[in-house]
């Protein structure tokens, strides 16, 4: 009996899968991927003769049946997920029947689109003294948000928010943020298809105009919304330097120096 691996494909660029993920693809007897979300170029790692299927038109039961069946025939079966497999996927639902059947399951991390979007935009998700917390969230859709995680209550923290699965309701996102106390002129970054070869698009705007910008650019799917008091930090001069590189701040591999001493 084989092992089923849930592998993070990363956000799109084929060289943003992990080395471990690429190795598993290259050893796989069968690979099931989501055609609409995973860039096909990631499949360049698959060996010749590997069975490759798209789960786009399968329901959960069909995906489960496919994985169970292939695990009887192949040593390595890969379920390729977009970004990181532990975020906004159906990993638990898919792994449960495999667990029940006694089929070993492994999970390989991937670069989440949250990180890839920040990198594409040249932004940081945290900034010393400004924000040290990142919330990954979404608006309610077919999946209802648990009541204690209402978007309004999360927005009130005014820290960094990486908002998944909500681009079609970007106006509602902006309205919620303004209602929660964000300035209408606060910057917003929307990244469409971060790192996809030739398809990445970075849109910048404010809470007031970002919905219009998305409409103009026809960005309606597969985009991440970033709002954060850290946005645009590189263009500002007065941000606090990180303590990590402060010469007076002792670190494990570097003793503290008296302030004013030369740094390396
Ligand atoms: N597990 C994935 C998220 C899957 S949910 C991850 O870790 O990234 C799908 C949502 O992720 C999309 O609606 C979109 O908000 C975001 N997303 C996935 N790939 C993206 C990409 N390349 N660029 C921007 N957003 C992306």
Short mmCIF file of C-alpha atoms and ligand atoms in Angstrom, two decimals:
data_model
loop_
_atom_site.label_atom_id
_atom_site.label_comp_id
_atom_site.label_asym_id
_atom_site.label_seq_id
_atom_site.Cartn_x
_atom_site.Cartn_y
_atom_site.Cartn_z
CA UNK A 1 0.00 0.00 0.00
CA UNK A 2 1.17 3.48 -0.84
CA UNK A 3 1.26 6.77 0.98
CA UNK A 4 -0.81 9.81 0.05
CA UNK A 5 1.01 13.11 0.25
CA UNK A 6 -0.78 16.45 0.48
CA UNK A 7 1.76 18.71 -1.14
CA UNK A 8 1.66 22.49 -1.26
CA UNK A 9 2.27 23.53 -4.85
CA UNK A 10 3.06 27.08 -3.81
CA UNK A 11 1.31 30.08 -5.32
CA UNK A 12 1.98 29.39 -9.00
CA UNK A 13 5.59 29.71 -10.14
CA UNK A 14 6.95 26.18 -10.67
CA UNK A 15 10.16 26.97 -8.78
CA UNK A 16 8.28 28.05 -5.68
CA UNK A 17 7.30 24.51 -4.72
CA UNK A 18 9.57 23.19 -1.94
CA UNK A 19 12.46 20.86 -2.79
CA UNK A 20 10.64 18.14 -0.83
CA UNK A 21 7.42 18.73 -2.75
CA UNK A 22 9.21 18.61 -6.10
CA UNK A 23 10.98 15.38 -5.11
CA UNK A 24 7.67 13.75 -4.20
CA UNK A 25 6.16 14.85 -7.53
CA UNK A 26 9.15 13.37 -9.35
CA UNK A 27 8.60 10.04 -7.56
CA UNK A 28 4.80 9.99 -7.83
CA UNK A 29 2.86 7.22 -9.50
CA UNK A 30 -0.28 9.34 -9.50
CA UNK A 31 -0.97 13.06 -9.02
CA UNK A 32 -4.32 14.72 -8.46
CA UNK A 33 -4.34 18.50 -8.80
CA UNK A 34 -6.92 21.31 -8.98
CA UNK A 35 -6.75 22.58 -12.53
CA UNK A 36 -8.36 25.92 -11.82
CA UNK A 37 -5.97 26.79 -9.01
CA UNK A 38 -2.65 25.03 -9.47
CA UNK A 39 -0.47 26.32 -12.31
CA UNK A 40 0.04 23.41 -14.70
CA UNK A 41 3.71 24.30 -14.96
CA UNK A 42 4.21 22.85 -11.46
CA UNK A 43 3.50 19.47 -13.03
CA UNK A 44 6.76 19.78 -14.96
CA UNK A 45 8.25 17.85 -12.02
CA UNK A 46 6.10 14.75 -12.69
CA UNK A 47 7.87 11.69 -14.12
CA UNK A 48 6.98 10.20 -17.48
CA UNK A 49 4.15 7.70 -17.25
CA UNK A 50 2.75 9.24 -14.07
CA UNK A 51 -1.03 9.27 -13.93
CA UNK A 52 -2.13 12.91 -13.70
CA UNK A 53 -5.73 13.94 -13.12
CA UNK A 54 -7.55 17.22 -12.59
CA UNK A 55 -10.01 17.28 -9.72
CA UNK A 56 -11.75 20.42 -10.99
CA UNK A 57 -14.96 18.62 -11.89
CA UNK A 58 -14.85 15.98 -9.12
CA UNK A 59 -16.83 16.21 -5.89
CA UNK A 60 -15.32 15.35 -2.51
CA UNK A 61 -16.41 11.72 -2.67
CA UNK A 62 -14.89 11.26 -6.12
CA UNK A 63 -11.61 12.80 -4.98
CA UNK A 64 -11.57 10.49 -1.95
CA UNK A 65 -12.32 7.44 -4.11
CA UNK A 66 -9.57 8.44 -6.55
CA UNK A 67 -6.96 8.76 -3.80
CA UNK A 68 -8.03 5.53 -2.06
CA UNK A 69 -7.85 3.59 -5.30
CA UNK A 70 -4.47 4.99 -6.44
CA UNK A 71 -2.98 4.30 -3.01
CA UNK A 72 -3.62 0.58 -3.61
CA UNK A 73 -1.49 0.68 -6.77
CA UNK A 74 1.25 3.26 -6.25
CA UNK A 75 3.82 3.77 -3.57
CA UNK A 76 3.60 7.56 -3.81
CA UNK A 77 0.37 9.39 -4.54
CA UNK A 78 0.30 13.20 -4.49
CA UNK A 79 -2.64 15.47 -3.90
CA UNK A 80 -1.35 18.83 -5.06
CA UNK A 81 -2.91 21.80 -3.30
CA UNK A 82 -2.50 25.46 -4.05
CA UNK A 83 -0.25 27.48 -1.73
CA UNK A 84 0.02 25.77 1.63
CA UNK A 85 -2.17 22.69 2.07
CA UNK A 86 -3.19 23.54 5.62
CA UNK A 87 -4.95 26.78 4.63
CA UNK A 88 -8.46 26.97 3.15
CA UNK A 89 -8.44 23.52 1.64
CA UNK A 90 -10.30 20.31 2.42
CA UNK A 91 -7.30 18.45 3.82
CA UNK A 92 -9.10 17.21 6.95
CA UNK A 93 -12.08 15.93 4.95
CA UNK A 94 -9.83 14.15 2.46
CA UNK A 95 -7.45 12.70 5.03
CA UNK A 96 -10.19 11.29 7.28
CA UNK A 97 -11.25 8.43 4.94
CA UNK A 98 -7.58 7.68 4.24
CA UNK A 99 -6.95 7.48 8.00
CA UNK A 100 -9.95 5.18 8.35
CA UNK A 101 -8.61 2.94 5.57
CA UNK A 102 -5.22 2.79 7.30
CA UNK A 103 -3.44 4.56 4.44
CA UNK A 104 -0.50 6.67 5.64
CA UNK A 105 -0.78 10.38 4.94
CA UNK A 106 1.94 13.02 4.79
CA UNK A 107 1.72 16.79 4.50
CA UNK A 108 4.31 19.00 2.82
CA UNK A 109 4.15 22.76 3.41
CA UNK A 110 3.94 25.18 0.53
CA UNK A 111 4.44 28.90 0.09
CA UNK A 112 1.06 30.41 0.81
CA UNK A 113 -0.33 33.03 -1.53
CA UNK A 114 -0.35 35.40 1.46
CA UNK A 115 3.44 35.39 1.59
CA UNK A 116 3.80 35.31 -2.18
CA UNK A 117 1.48 38.31 -2.55
CA UNK A 118 3.42 40.35 -0.01
CA UNK A 119 6.65 39.49 -1.84
CA UNK A 120 5.16 40.31 -5.25
CA UNK A 121 4.15 43.72 -3.96
CA UNK A 122 7.50 44.25 -2.21
CA UNK A 123 5.74 44.67 1.11
CA UNK A 124 6.30 43.39 4.65
CA UNK A 125 3.51 41.85 6.69
CA UNK A 126 5.00 42.99 9.99
CA UNK A 127 6.82 46.16 10.88
CA UNK A 128 8.58 46.91 14.19
CA UNK A 129 6.43 49.02 16.53
CA UNK A 130 3.69 49.31 13.89
CA UNK A 131 2.16 45.88 13.57
CA UNK A 132 3.35 42.52 14.84
CA UNK A 133 0.27 40.47 14.10
CA UNK A 134 -1.03 38.94 10.88
CA UNK A 135 -4.55 37.63 10.54
CA UNK A 136 -5.42 35.22 7.74
CA UNK A 137 -9.12 35.47 7.11
CA UNK A 138 -11.93 35.75 4.58
CA UNK A 139 -15.47 37.03 4.29
CA UNK A 140 -18.31 34.61 4.82
CA UNK A 141 -19.26 32.91 1.62
CA UNK A 142 -20.63 29.43 1.13
CA UNK A 143 -18.48 28.74 4.18
CA UNK A 144 -19.95 30.69 7.08
CA UNK A 145 -17.51 32.39 9.43
CA UNK A 146 -17.70 31.28 13.06
CA UNK A 147 -19.51 34.04 14.95
CA UNK A 148 -16.59 34.91 17.21
CA UNK A 149 -14.49 35.58 14.08
CA UNK A 150 -16.71 38.20 12.51
CA UNK A 151 -14.80 40.27 9.96
CA UNK A 152 -15.73 43.43 11.88
CA UNK A 153 -14.14 42.12 15.09
CA UNK A 154 -10.94 41.07 13.28
CA UNK A 155 -10.72 44.36 11.38
CA UNK A 156 -10.92 46.28 14.66
CA UNK A 157 -7.40 45.07 15.55
CA UNK A 158 -5.98 47.27 12.76
CA UNK A 159 -3.08 44.86 12.30
CA UNK A 160 -2.16 43.15 9.01
CA UNK A 161 -5.01 41.27 7.35
CA UNK A 162 -4.43 38.79 4.51
CA UNK A 163 -7.88 38.31 3.07
CA UNK A 164 -8.44 35.16 1.03
CA UNK A 165 -11.42 34.08 -1.08
CA UNK A 166 -13.11 37.48 -0.97
CA UNK A 167 -12.06 39.41 -4.06
CA UNK A 168 -15.54 39.27 -5.58
CA UNK A 169 -16.75 41.18 -2.53
CA UNK A 170 -13.94 43.68 -2.23
CA UNK A 171 -16.36 46.58 -1.77
CA UNK A 172 -17.83 44.82 1.28
CA UNK A 173 -14.29 44.23 2.60
CA UNK A 174 -13.52 47.95 2.26
CA UNK A 175 -16.84 48.97 3.84
CA UNK A 176 -16.26 46.66 6.82
CA UNK A 177 -12.76 48.04 7.35
CA UNK A 178 -13.92 51.66 7.25
CA UNK A 179 -16.76 50.83 9.65
CA UNK A 180 -14.17 49.26 11.96
CA UNK A 181 -12.17 52.49 12.10
CA UNK A 182 -9.71 52.27 9.18
CA UNK A 183 -9.19 55.51 7.23
CA UNK A 184 -10.91 55.64 3.85
CA UNK A 185 -7.52 56.62 2.41
CA UNK A 186 -5.70 53.62 3.94
CA UNK A 187 -3.65 51.74 1.36
CA UNK A 188 -4.75 48.36 0.02
CA UNK A 189 -2.86 45.94 -2.19
CA UNK A 190 -4.61 43.33 -4.31
CA UNK A 191 -2.45 40.68 -5.92
CA UNK A 192 -3.95 38.59 -8.69
CA UNK A 193 -2.25 35.29 -9.49
CA UNK A 194 0.87 36.09 -7.50
CA UNK A 195 3.97 34.53 -9.14
CA UNK A 196 2.05 32.93 -12.05
CA UNK A 197 4.35 33.30 -15.04
CA UNK A 198 3.10 36.24 -17.18
CA UNK A 199 -0.17 36.57 -15.25
CA UNK A 200 0.71 38.23 -11.97
CA UNK A 201 -0.94 41.59 -11.41
CA UNK A 202 -0.38 43.90 -8.44
CA UNK A 203 -3.04 46.57 -7.91
CA UNK A 204 -2.67 49.37 -5.41
CA UNK A 205 -5.34 51.68 -4.13
CA UNK A 206 -7.09 52.92 -1.05
CA UNK A 207 -10.10 51.51 0.77
CA UNK A 208 -12.11 54.13 -1.09
CA UNK A 209 -11.10 53.24 -4.64
CA UNK A 210 -9.75 49.68 -4.65
CA UNK A 211 -13.05 48.10 -5.72
CA UNK A 212 -13.17 50.39 -8.75
CA UNK A 213 -9.54 49.58 -9.60
CA UNK A 214 -10.29 45.87 -9.47
CA UNK A 215 -13.31 46.39 -11.73
CA UNK A 216 -11.22 48.34 -14.23
CA UNK A 217 -8.51 45.67 -14.23
CA UNK A 218 -11.15 42.89 -14.37
CA UNK A 219 -9.70 41.21 -11.30
CA UNK A 220 -12.54 39.07 -10.01
CA UNK A 221 -10.91 35.80 -8.99
CA UNK A 222 -7.77 34.31 -7.54
CA UNK A 223 -6.55 37.38 -5.78
CA UNK A 224 -5.42 38.15 -2.29
CA UNK A 225 -6.31 41.38 -0.51
CA UNK A 226 -3.66 42.84 1.80
CA UNK A 227 -4.42 45.63 4.22
CA UNK A 228 -1.92 46.68 6.81
CA UNK A 229 -0.46 49.67 8.58
CA UNK A 230 2.85 48.27 7.32
CA UNK A 231 1.99 48.83 3.64
CA UNK A 232 4.29 51.30 1.95
CA UNK A 233 6.81 51.15 4.80
CA UNK A 234 9.78 51.24 2.43
CA UNK A 235 8.78 54.66 1.23
CA UNK A 236 8.55 56.02 4.76
CA UNK A 237 11.64 57.24 6.57
CA UNK A 238 10.63 57.32 10.20
CA UNK A 239 9.90 53.67 10.93
CA UNK A 240 11.54 52.13 13.99
CA UNK A 241 14.54 49.97 13.11
CA UNK A 242 14.15 46.31 14.00
CA UNK A 243 15.64 45.31 17.37
CA UNK A 244 17.03 42.21 15.69
CA UNK A 245 19.75 44.27 14.01
CA UNK A 246 20.17 46.77 16.80
CA UNK A 247 23.81 46.51 17.96
CA UNK A 248 22.75 46.99 21.59
CA UNK A 249 20.34 44.07 21.46
CA UNK A 250 22.01 40.76 22.42
CA UNK A 251 21.30 37.81 20.19
CA UNK A 252 22.23 34.17 20.50
CA UNK A 253 25.10 34.39 18.04
CA UNK A 254 26.15 37.96 18.64
CA UNK A 255 26.96 39.58 21.97
CA UNK A 256 25.51 43.03 22.64
CA UNK A 257 27.84 45.90 21.91
CA UNK A 258 27.81 49.14 23.82
CA UNK A 259 25.81 51.63 21.76
CA UNK A 260 27.96 53.65 19.45
CA UNK A 261 30.39 50.74 18.93
CA UNK A 262 31.17 49.79 15.36
CA UNK A 263 28.84 47.24 13.78
CA UNK A 264 29.82 44.53 11.35
N1 LIG B 1 -3.99 27.16 0.35
C1 LIG B 1 -3.97 28.38 -0.41
C2 LIG B 1 -5.28 29.14 -0.34
C3 LIG B 1 -6.41 28.43 -1.07
S1 LIG B 1 -7.93 29.30 -1.03
C4 LIG B 1 -2.78 29.24 0.02
O1 LIG B 1 -2.11 28.90 1.01
O2 LIG B 1 -2.51 30.25 -0.64
C5 LIG B 1 -7.90 30.14 -2.58
C6 LIG B 1 -7.65 31.61 -2.37
O3 LIG B 1 -6.26 31.82 -2.17
C7 LIG B 1 -8.01 32.48 -3.55
O4 LIG B 1 -9.36 32.89 -3.49
C8 LIG B 1 -7.10 33.67 -3.36
O5 LIG B 1 -7.60 34.54 -2.37
C9 LIG B 1 -5.86 33.01 -2.79
N2 LIG B 1 -4.85 32.65 -3.82
C10 LIG B 1 -4.46 31.42 -4.18
N3 LIG B 1 -3.46 31.49 -5.07
C11 LIG B 1 -3.21 32.80 -5.27
C12 LIG B 1 -2.25 33.53 -6.04
N4 LIG B 1 -1.35 32.92 -6.81
N5 LIG B 1 -2.27 34.89 -5.98
C13 LIG B 1 -3.15 35.53 -5.20
N6 LIG B 1 -4.07 34.90 -4.43
C14 LIG B 1 -4.10 33.56 -4.47
#
